[in-house]
């Protein structure tokens, strides 16, 4: 590990500041899921993934790749990409504004470093990750491919087409993660369309399943390391991240209300008061 | 003139299979994905020659499009294969986001397009695919007319960077383009020069257009006959030049007249050289069961209908 848990937590605090400021600035965007997935993305990009931001190219040969399938949580991804050196941190100020490379949902269209496929319409990222992982196998490249999906997103049928395919074809260089916060736009996943026993579902589809607290940096580091150790053994891997939507900002936590709503000026102040500025605001 | 050295009749899907094998031999990065229709798509030869570069996807077209998009990220050139219906309408959003908007180098290869799929009927006879694919920014749309042209087109698209929709069909058809046909993407094939009427045809309607032109020429009506194999990007210059010469245009396609070749030609001529146009195609309806010949006759997609349309315009 290149960074301590404390250092990672400090980065996460800054990323959370970035998220609420970006969303507030344009009065649009998705803070809830972004805050909930902050710890996972920070653990991946600053500790677990083998990647080199200064040598970014589309193919990513010899490097681990990451795909964000639930593209609406773009604020956390943009912040983590910028903070790990893919593009200037100052560019975060352009989020969702006209002519920006930081579109509402991630895209390759504006050639933003770190992004390899568009996402936003849900359910497509796992397939893309499996394709990229298959290309790595053909190329003799032993790197890993990560993909994050929302839990509500698992209601999309394509996810299960991809799950069936990866197990059948032993795509064991993919590590998928599910942001298991139990919330979606219209309410809790239990109310809207129950996911049932997610662990049993993934296992029935032939996947190796890990569970962890997605908002505990120590647990995340341990679990991701275990998942990496389980790669290359004939089975695709999924990590179910138990997270709290809106994590880090007390009035946003644990509710679907902040899925796609921006804080007003007063709410922004209250949020920032809870999040230490550790690396300097953009 | 309207004489050709014919090769044995064959299906355009076999032209695709042969072209795919050649493209695979030429470039190790070419890979193929198929959704449980390997025999129908004639992809068996590629599968046999390059088993490690062939991906059996099962009946899961949405995943196939996503996996294909992902494969490009490792530098692969994926060719997906299934019926035209399942290659487009079923997976429109996957193509739109993961392939077209993401500008991925995926070749979407679609067989059994149009009425000539035959007895399976309207559920499988897609007549809207050219329209759907043409509306996607950056998508190249190609609809070759016979075995030789389909083979050449398949090899040509492997050489270009960017997403392509390649549409072909099921039945054996007259194989009249030259075996060494030099296929140039986006460049119309000016089959025959004439001055009384322009006939602009694509796909399975090109040979019936040749037959209609022969009959018209025998009656002294000379035909400017153009094959548009690439519907997007459209060779507008060739279309405008022909319309300027003849002042009357007939478009011929095995597709809904809304959104296909006819619409594109009409849009081009409305801007650059307005003139009367007659549209041979399916008139905003679904297909039905029947033999390919019966269906093409019933829906007026045959030489007789093209001939009659030209006579009516004189």
Coordinates of C-alpha atoms in Angstrom, one line a residue, chain B residues 4-254:
Chain B
X4 CA -21.9 -8.4 -66.5
X5 CA -19.7 -11.4 -66.1
X6 CA -21.7 -13.3 -63.6
X7 CA -20.2 -15.3 -60.7
X8 CA -22.3 -18.1 -59.4
X9 CA -25.3 -16.8 -57.5
X10 CA -24.8 -16.7 -53.7
X11 CA -26.1 -15.1 -50.6
X12 CA -24.7 -11.8 -49.3
X13 CA -24.2 -13.3 -45.9
X14 CA -21.8 -15.8 -47.4
X15 CA -19.9 -12.8 -48.9
X16 CA -19.7 -11.5 -45.3
X17 CA -18.4 -14.8 -44.0
X18 CA -15.7 -15.0 -46.7
X19 CA -14.7 -11.4 -46.2
X20 CA -14.5 -11.8 -42.4
X21 CA -12.1 -14.8 -42.9
X22 CA -9.9 -12.7 -45.2
X23 CA -9.9 -9.8 -42.8
X24 CA -9.0 -12.1 -40.0
X25 CA -6.1 -13.5 -41.9
X26 CA -4.9 -10.1 -42.8
X27 CA -5.1 -8.6 -39.3
X28 CA -4.6 -10.4 -36.0
X29 CA -6.6 -7.7 -34.2
X30 CA -9.8 -8.7 -36.0
X31 CA -12.1 -10.6 -33.6
X32 CA -15.7 -11.9 -34.1
X33 CA -18.6 -12.1 -31.8
X34 CA -21.8 -14.0 -32.5
X35 CA -25.1 -14.3 -30.7
X36 CA -26.0 -18.0 -31.3
X37 CA -26.3 -17.6 -35.1
X38 CA -22.9 -18.7 -36.3
X39 CA -24.1 -20.8 -39.2
X40 CA -26.7 -18.3 -40.3
X41 CA -24.2 -15.5 -40.4
X42 CA -21.6 -17.8 -42.1
X43 CA -19.1 -17.1 -39.4
X44 CA -18.1 -20.7 -39.0
X45 CA -15.0 -20.4 -41.2
X46 CA -13.6 -17.6 -39.0
X47 CA -14.5 -19.5 -35.9
X48 CA -12.6 -22.6 -37.2
X49 CA -9.6 -20.6 -38.4
X50 CA -9.3 -18.4 -35.3
X51 CA -11.1 -20.1 -32.3
X52 CA -9.3 -17.9 -29.8
X53 CA -10.5 -14.8 -31.6
X54 CA -14.1 -16.0 -31.8
X55 CA -16.6 -15.1 -29.0
X56 CA -19.8 -17.1 -28.7
X57 CA -22.1 -14.7 -26.9
X58 CA -25.3 -16.7 -26.5
X59 CA -28.7 -15.1 -27.1
X60 CA -27.6 -11.9 -25.4
X61 CA -27.2 -9.1 -27.9
X62 CA -27.1 -6.2 -25.5
X63 CA -24.1 -7.8 -23.8
X64 CA -22.5 -8.6 -27.2
X65 CA -22.5 -4.9 -28.1
X66 CA -21.0 -3.9 -24.8
X67 CA -18.3 -6.6 -24.9
X68 CA -17.5 -5.5 -28.5
X69 CA -17.1 -1.9 -27.4
X70 CA -14.8 -3.1 -24.5
X71 CA -12.7 -5.2 -26.8
X72 CA -11.8 -2.1 -28.9
X73 CA -10.2 -0.7 -25.7
X74 CA -7.5 -3.3 -26.0
X75 CA -7.0 -2.5 -29.7
X76 CA -9.2 -5.2 -31.1
X77 CA -11.4 -4.8 -34.2
X78 CA -14.7 -6.6 -33.3
X79 CA -17.2 -7.8 -35.8
X80 CA -20.6 -8.6 -34.2
X81 CA -22.9 -11.0 -36.0
X82 CA -26.6 -11.5 -35.6
X83 CA -29.8 -10.9 -37.6
X84 CA -30.4 -7.2 -38.6
X85 CA -33.4 -6.9 -36.2
X86 CA -31.3 -8.0 -33.2
X87 CA -28.3 -6.0 -34.4
X88 CA -30.2 -2.7 -34.3
X89 CA -33.6 -2.2 -32.7
X90 CA -33.0 -4.6 -29.9
X91 CA -29.7 -2.9 -28.9
X92 CA -30.2 0.6 -30.1
X93 CA -29.2 2.2 -26.8
X94 CA -26.2 0.0 -26.3
X95 CA -25.0 1.0 -29.8
X96 CA -25.8 4.6 -29.2
X97 CA -24.0 5.0 -25.9
X98 CA -21.2 2.4 -25.8
X99 CA -20.3 2.3 -29.5
X100 CA -21.4 5.4 -31.5
X101 CA -21.1 8.2 -28.8
X102 CA -18.0 6.5 -27.5
X103 CA -16.7 6.2 -31.1
X104 CA -15.6 2.6 -30.8
X105 CA -14.2 0.7 -33.7
X106 CA -17.0 -1.9 -33.8
X107 CA -18.3 -3.4 -37.0
X108 CA -22.0 -4.3 -36.5
X109 CA -22.7 -7.0 -39.1
X110 CA -26.3 -7.7 -39.7
X111 CA -27.9 -10.5 -41.8
X112 CA -31.4 -11.5 -42.8
X113 CA -32.4 -7.8 -43.3
X114 CA -35.6 -6.9 -45.0
X115 CA -38.5 -8.8 -46.5
X116 CA -36.2 -11.4 -48.1
X117 CA -35.8 -13.1 -44.8
X118 CA -39.0 -14.7 -45.9
X119 CA -41.2 -17.2 -44.1
X120 CA -40.2 -16.1 -40.5
X121 CA -42.3 -13.1 -41.1
X122 CA -42.5 -9.5 -39.7
X123 CA -41.0 -10.1 -36.3
X124 CA -37.7 -10.8 -38.0
X125 CA -38.0 -8.7 -41.2
X126 CA -36.6 -5.4 -40.0
X127 CA -37.3 -2.5 -42.4
X128 CA -36.2 0.3 -40.2
X129 CA -32.6 -0.5 -39.5
X130 CA -30.9 1.7 -42.0
X131 CA -32.9 4.7 -40.6
X132 CA -32.0 3.9 -37.0
X133 CA -28.3 3.4 -37.8
X134 CA -28.1 6.4 -40.1
X135 CA -29.3 8.7 -37.4
X136 CA -26.4 7.9 -35.2
X137 CA -23.6 10.6 -35.5
X138 CA -20.4 9.1 -36.8
X139 CA -21.9 5.8 -37.9
X140 CA -21.0 4.5 -41.3
X141 CA -23.9 2.6 -42.9
X142 CA -23.3 0.1 -45.8
X143 CA -25.8 -2.1 -47.6
X144 CA -24.0 -4.1 -50.3
X145 CA -25.9 -5.7 -53.2
X146 CA -24.4 -9.2 -53.9
X147 CA -21.8 -11.7 -52.7
X148 CA -18.8 -10.1 -54.2
X149 CA -19.6 -6.6 -53.1
X150 CA -20.4 -7.8 -49.5
X151 CA -17.1 -9.6 -49.3
X152 CA -15.2 -6.5 -50.5
X153 CA -17.2 -4.3 -48.1
X154 CA -16.4 -6.6 -45.2
X155 CA -12.7 -6.4 -45.9
X156 CA -12.9 -2.6 -46.5
X157 CA -14.5 -1.9 -43.1
X158 CA -11.8 -3.8 -41.3
X159 CA -9.4 -1.2 -42.6
X160 CA -11.2 1.9 -41.5
X161 CA -11.4 3.3 -38.0
X162 CA -14.8 3.9 -36.5
X163 CA -18.2 2.3 -36.0
X164 CA -19.9 0.7 -39.0
X165 CA -23.3 -0.9 -39.7
X166 CA -23.0 -3.5 -42.4
X167 CA -26.3 -4.9 -43.7
X168 CA -26.8 -8.0 -45.8
X169 CA -29.3 -10.7 -46.3
X170 CA -30.4 -14.3 -46.5
X171 CA -31.3 -15.4 -50.1
X172 CA -29.1 -16.4 -52.9
X173 CA -29.0 -13.5 -55.4
X174 CA -27.4 -12.7 -58.7
X175 CA -23.7 -12.1 -58.2
X176 CA -22.7 -9.6 -60.8
X177 CA -20.1 -7.3 -59.3
X178 CA -16.6 -8.3 -60.3
X179 CA -14.7 -10.7 -58.0
X180 CA -11.9 -8.2 -57.6
X181 CA -14.4 -5.4 -57.0
X182 CA -12.6 -2.4 -55.5
X183 CA -14.9 -1.3 -52.8
X184 CA -14.6 2.3 -51.8
X185 CA -16.6 3.3 -48.7
X186 CA -18.7 6.3 -49.4
X187 CA -18.2 6.2 -53.2
X188 CA -21.2 5.4 -55.4
X189 CA -20.8 2.9 -58.2
X190 CA -21.9 4.4 -61.5
X191 CA -23.1 1.3 -63.2
X192 CA -24.5 2.7 -66.4
X193 CA -24.8 6.2 -68.0
X194 CA -28.1 7.4 -69.4
X195 CA -30.0 10.7 -69.7
X196 CA -33.7 10.1 -69.3
X197 CA -34.1 8.8 -65.7
X198 CA -31.8 8.2 -62.8
X199 CA -32.3 4.9 -60.9
X200 CA -30.5 4.9 -57.6
X201 CA -30.5 1.5 -55.9
X202 CA -29.0 -0.2 -52.9
X203 CA -28.7 -3.8 -51.6
X204 CA -31.0 -6.5 -53.0
X205 CA -32.7 -4.0 -55.2
X206 CA -29.7 -3.3 -57.4
X207 CA -30.0 -6.3 -59.6
X208 CA -33.8 -5.8 -60.2
X209 CA -32.8 -2.2 -61.1
X210 CA -30.4 -3.5 -63.7
X211 CA -33.1 -5.7 -65.2
X212 CA -35.5 -2.8 -65.3
X213 CA -32.9 -0.6 -66.9
X214 CA -32.3 -3.2 -69.6
X215 CA -36.0 -3.3 -70.4
X216 CA -36.2 0.5 -70.5
X217 CA -33.1 0.8 -72.7
X218 CA -34.7 -1.6 -75.1
X219 CA -37.5 0.8 -75.4
X220 CA -35.2 3.8 -76.0
X221 CA -35.4 5.2 -72.4
X222 CA -31.8 5.5 -71.3
X223 CA -31.1 5.0 -67.6
X224 CA -28.4 6.6 -65.4
X225 CA -28.0 3.7 -63.0
X226 CA -26.2 4.2 -59.7
X227 CA -25.5 1.8 -56.9
X228 CA -25.4 3.5 -53.5
X229 CA -23.8 0.8 -51.3
X230 CA -22.8 3.4 -48.6
X231 CA -25.8 5.1 -47.3
X232 CA -23.8 7.1 -44.9
X233 CA -21.7 9.0 -45.7
X234 CA -23.8 9.5 -48.8
X235 CA -22.1 10.2 -52.1
X236 CA -24.2 13.4 -52.6
X237 CA -22.1 14.6 -55.5
X238 CA -22.9 11.5 -57.6
X239 CA -26.6 11.8 -56.8
X240 CA -26.8 15.5 -57.6
X241 CA -24.8 15.1 -60.9
X242 CA -27.2 12.3 -62.0
X243 CA -30.3 14.3 -61.1
X244 CA -29.0 17.3 -63.0
X245 CA -28.5 15.1 -66.1
X246 CA -31.9 13.4 -66.0
X247 CA -34.3 15.5 -63.9
X248 CA -36.1 12.4 -62.7
X249 CA -35.1 10.0 -60.0
X250 CA -36.2 6.6 -58.7
X251 CA -34.8 5.2 -55.5
X252 CA -34.9 1.5 -54.8
X253 CA -34.4 -0.2 -51.4
X254 CA -35.5 -3.1 -49.3

